[in-house]
């Protein structure tokens, strides 16, 4: 858009007009936004009920797994990359479930 190659209203909701890399970038961004309410909510609850000692030890691991998932999403779509990306996602889900459990007890 800035270079004038695409008009400001030239983007489609399905990102079909974008290059393959830009479509992966848009999807990686959407993945981050989709997970934000879940993990942000858990962190918010931990702060509200003064139990950040539950989330603090694994917060950097959670962030690292999120970054790894996004980077792999951008770099490759090979079967190995998809498996590694899913593994990073599973790490996030396990940490989230663990936080839920500890915040409930």
PDB file of C-alpha atoms in Angstrom:
ATOM      1  CA  UNK A   1       0.000   0.000   0.000  1.00  0.00           C
ATOM      2  CA  UNK A   2       2.796   2.423   0.888  1.00  0.00           C
ATOM      3  CA  UNK A   3       4.586   1.733  -2.392  1.00  0.00           C
ATOM      4  CA  UNK A   4       1.352   2.209  -4.346  1.00  0.00           C
ATOM      5  CA  UNK A   5       1.222  -1.371  -5.624  1.00  0.00           C
ATOM      6  CA  UNK A   6      -1.987  -2.102  -3.696  1.00  0.00           C
ATOM      7  CA  UNK A   7      -4.769   0.425  -3.104  1.00  0.00           C
ATOM      8  CA  UNK A   8      -5.846   1.049   0.507  1.00  0.00           C
ATOM      9  CA  UNK A   9      -9.084  -0.838  -0.130  1.00  0.00           C
ATOM     10  CA  UNK A  10      -7.389  -3.607  -2.124  1.00  0.00           C
ATOM     11  CA  UNK A  11      -7.026  -6.137   0.688  1.00  0.00           C
ATOM     12  CA  UNK A  12      -9.398  -9.094   0.775  1.00  0.00           C
ATOM     13  CA  UNK A  13     -10.587 -10.691   4.041  1.00  0.00           C
ATOM     14  CA  UNK A  14      -9.135 -14.067   3.057  1.00  0.00           C
ATOM     15  CA  UNK A  15      -5.712 -12.517   2.273  1.00  0.00           C
ATOM     16  CA  UNK A  16      -5.882 -14.198  -1.143  1.00  0.00           C
ATOM     17  CA  UNK A  17      -4.203 -11.283  -2.907  1.00  0.00           C
ATOM     18  CA  UNK A  18      -1.116 -11.459  -0.696  1.00  0.00           C
ATOM     19  CA  UNK A  19       2.104 -13.328  -1.400  1.00  0.00           C
ATOM     20  CA  UNK A  20       2.488 -16.738   0.272  1.00  0.00           C
ATOM     21  CA  UNK A  21       4.833 -15.248   2.890  1.00  0.00           C
ATOM     22  CA  UNK A  22       2.431 -12.416   3.670  1.00  0.00           C
ATOM     23  CA  UNK A  23      -0.433 -14.911   4.013  1.00  0.00           C
ATOM     24  CA  UNK A  24       1.654 -16.894   6.516  1.00  0.00           C
ATOM     25  CA  UNK A  25       2.478 -13.645   8.327  1.00  0.00           C
ATOM     26  CA  UNK A  26      -1.215 -12.733   8.496  1.00  0.00           C
ATOM     27  CA  UNK A  27      -2.055 -16.206   9.808  1.00  0.00           C
ATOM     28  CA  UNK A  28       0.751 -16.117  12.403  1.00  0.00           C
ATOM     29  CA  UNK A  29      -0.571 -12.745  13.572  1.00  0.00           C
ATOM     30  CA  UNK A  30      -4.113 -14.145  13.780  1.00  0.00           C
ATOM     31  CA  UNK A  31      -2.817 -17.093  15.842  1.00  0.00           C
ATOM     32  CA  UNK A  32      -1.271 -14.665  18.316  1.00  0.00           C
ATOM     33  CA  UNK A  33      -4.490 -12.668  18.581  1.00  0.00           C
ATOM     34  CA  UNK A  34      -6.573 -15.847  19.011  1.00  0.00           C
ATOM     35  CA  UNK A  35      -4.460 -16.993  21.960  1.00  0.00           C
ATOM     36  CA  UNK A  36      -4.282 -13.619  23.664  1.00  0.00           C
ATOM     37  CA  UNK A  37      -7.658 -13.801  25.471  1.00  0.00           C
ATOM     38  CA  UNK A  38      -6.856 -17.231  26.879  1.00  0.00           C
ATOM     39  CA  UNK A  39      -3.345 -16.622  28.098  1.00  0.00           C
ATOM     40  CA  UNK A  40      -3.817 -12.933  28.803  1.00  0.00           C
ATOM     41  CA  UNK A  41      -6.925 -13.861  30.774  1.00  0.00           C
ATOM     42  CA  UNK A  42      -5.016 -16.406  32.836  1.00  0.00           C
ATOM     43  CA  UNK A  43      -2.293 -13.875  33.558  1.00  0.00           C
ATOM     44  CA  UNK A  44      -4.927 -11.261  34.430  1.00  0.00           C
ATOM     45  CA  UNK A  45      -6.628 -13.643  36.864  1.00  0.00           C
ATOM     46  CA  UNK A  46      -3.276 -14.457  38.456  1.00  0.00           C
ATOM     47  CA  UNK A  47      -2.613 -10.752  38.962  1.00  0.00           C
ATOM     48  CA  UNK A  48      -6.108 -10.045  40.318  1.00  0.00           C
ATOM     49  CA  UNK A  49      -5.993 -12.870  42.867  1.00  0.00           C
ATOM     50  CA  UNK A  50      -2.326 -12.197  43.726  1.00  0.00           C
ATOM     51  CA  UNK A  51      -1.061 -15.560  42.505  1.00  0.00           C
ATOM     52  CA  UNK A  52       1.586 -14.438  40.040  1.00  0.00           C
ATOM     53  CA  UNK A  53       3.905 -16.913  41.748  1.00  0.00           C
ATOM     54  CA  UNK A  54       1.929 -19.512  39.747  1.00  0.00           C
ATOM     55  CA  UNK A  55       2.488 -17.928  36.337  1.00  0.00           C
ATOM     56  CA  UNK A  56       5.888 -16.273  36.751  1.00  0.00           C
ATOM     57  CA  UNK A  57       8.099 -19.397  36.537  1.00  0.00           C
ATOM     58  CA  UNK A  58       6.713 -20.504  33.146  1.00  0.00           C
ATOM     59  CA  UNK A  59       5.818 -17.130  31.612  1.00  0.00           C
ATOM     60  CA  UNK A  60       9.077 -16.874  29.677  1.00  0.00           C
ATOM     61  CA  UNK A  61       8.688 -20.472  28.450  1.00  0.00           C
ATOM     62  CA  UNK A  62       5.157 -19.634  27.302  1.00  0.00           C
ATOM     63  CA  UNK A  63       6.386 -16.542  25.454  1.00  0.00           C
ATOM     64  CA  UNK A  64       9.284 -18.489  23.951  1.00  0.00           C
ATOM     65  CA  UNK A  65       6.949 -21.209  22.667  1.00  0.00           C
ATOM     66  CA  UNK A  66       4.679 -18.532  21.155  1.00  0.00           C
ATOM     67  CA  UNK A  67       7.632 -16.874  19.410  1.00  0.00           C
ATOM     68  CA  UNK A  68       8.965 -20.227  18.161  1.00  0.00           C
ATOM     69  CA  UNK A  69       5.525 -21.131  16.799  1.00  0.00           C
ATOM     70  CA  UNK A  70       5.247 -17.819  14.929  1.00  0.00           C
ATOM     71  CA  UNK A  71       8.783 -17.934  13.524  1.00  0.00           C
ATOM     72  CA  UNK A  72       8.341 -21.493  12.278  1.00  0.00           C
ATOM     73  CA  UNK A  73       5.028 -20.445  10.744  1.00  0.00           C
ATOM     74  CA  UNK A  74       6.870 -17.760   8.757  1.00  0.00           C
ATOM     75  CA  UNK A  75       9.907 -19.795   7.768  1.00  0.00           C
ATOM     76  CA  UNK A  76       8.464 -23.015   6.382  1.00  0.00           C
ATOM     77  CA  UNK A  77       5.365 -25.029   5.619  1.00  0.00           C
ATOM     78  CA  UNK A  78       7.146 -28.387   5.406  1.00  0.00           C
ATOM     79  CA  UNK A  79       5.753 -31.365   7.279  1.00  0.00           C
ATOM     80  CA  UNK A  80       8.576 -31.130   9.841  1.00  0.00           C
ATOM     81  CA  UNK A  81       7.937 -27.409  10.349  1.00  0.00           C
ATOM     82  CA  UNK A  82       4.216 -27.994  10.869  1.00  0.00           C
ATOM     83  CA  UNK A  83       5.004 -30.718  13.425  1.00  0.00           C
ATOM     84  CA  UNK A  84       7.431 -28.431  15.258  1.00  0.00           C
ATOM     85  CA  UNK A  85       4.911 -25.599  15.175  1.00  0.00           C
ATOM     86  CA  UNK A  86       2.272 -27.896  16.649  1.00  0.00           C
ATOM     87  CA  UNK A  87       4.720 -28.962  19.364  1.00  0.00           C
ATOM     88  CA  UNK A  88       5.226 -25.307  20.321  1.00  0.00           C
ATOM     89  CA  UNK A  89       1.442 -24.912  20.420  1.00  0.00           C
ATOM     90  CA  UNK A  90       1.098 -27.978  22.662  1.00  0.00           C
ATOM     91  CA  UNK A  91       3.701 -26.541  25.043  1.00  0.00           C
ATOM     92  CA  UNK A  92       1.542 -23.413  25.348  1.00  0.00           C
ATOM     93  CA  UNK A  93      -1.629 -25.453  25.932  1.00  0.00           C
ATOM     94  CA  UNK A  94       0.035 -27.598  28.601  1.00  0.00           C
ATOM     95  CA  UNK A  95       1.327 -24.523  30.406  1.00  0.00           C
ATOM     96  CA  UNK A  96      -2.117 -22.910  30.170  1.00  0.00           C
ATOM     97  CA  UNK A  97      -3.822 -26.026  31.587  1.00  0.00           C
ATOM     98  CA  UNK A  98      -1.224 -26.188  34.364  1.00  0.00           C
ATOM     99  CA  UNK A  99      -1.829 -22.543  35.235  1.00  0.00           C
ATOM    100  CA  UNK A 100      -5.599 -23.140  35.281  1.00  0.00           C
ATOM    101  CA  UNK A 101      -5.162 -26.039  37.649  1.00  0.00           C
ATOM    102  CA  UNK A 102      -2.888 -24.125  40.018  1.00  0.00           C
ATOM    103  CA  UNK A 103      -5.090 -21.037  39.957  1.00  0.00           C
ATOM    104  CA  UNK A 104      -8.151 -23.112  40.870  1.00  0.00           C
ATOM    105  CA  UNK A 105      -6.625 -24.899  43.849  1.00  0.00           C
TER     106      UNK A 105
END
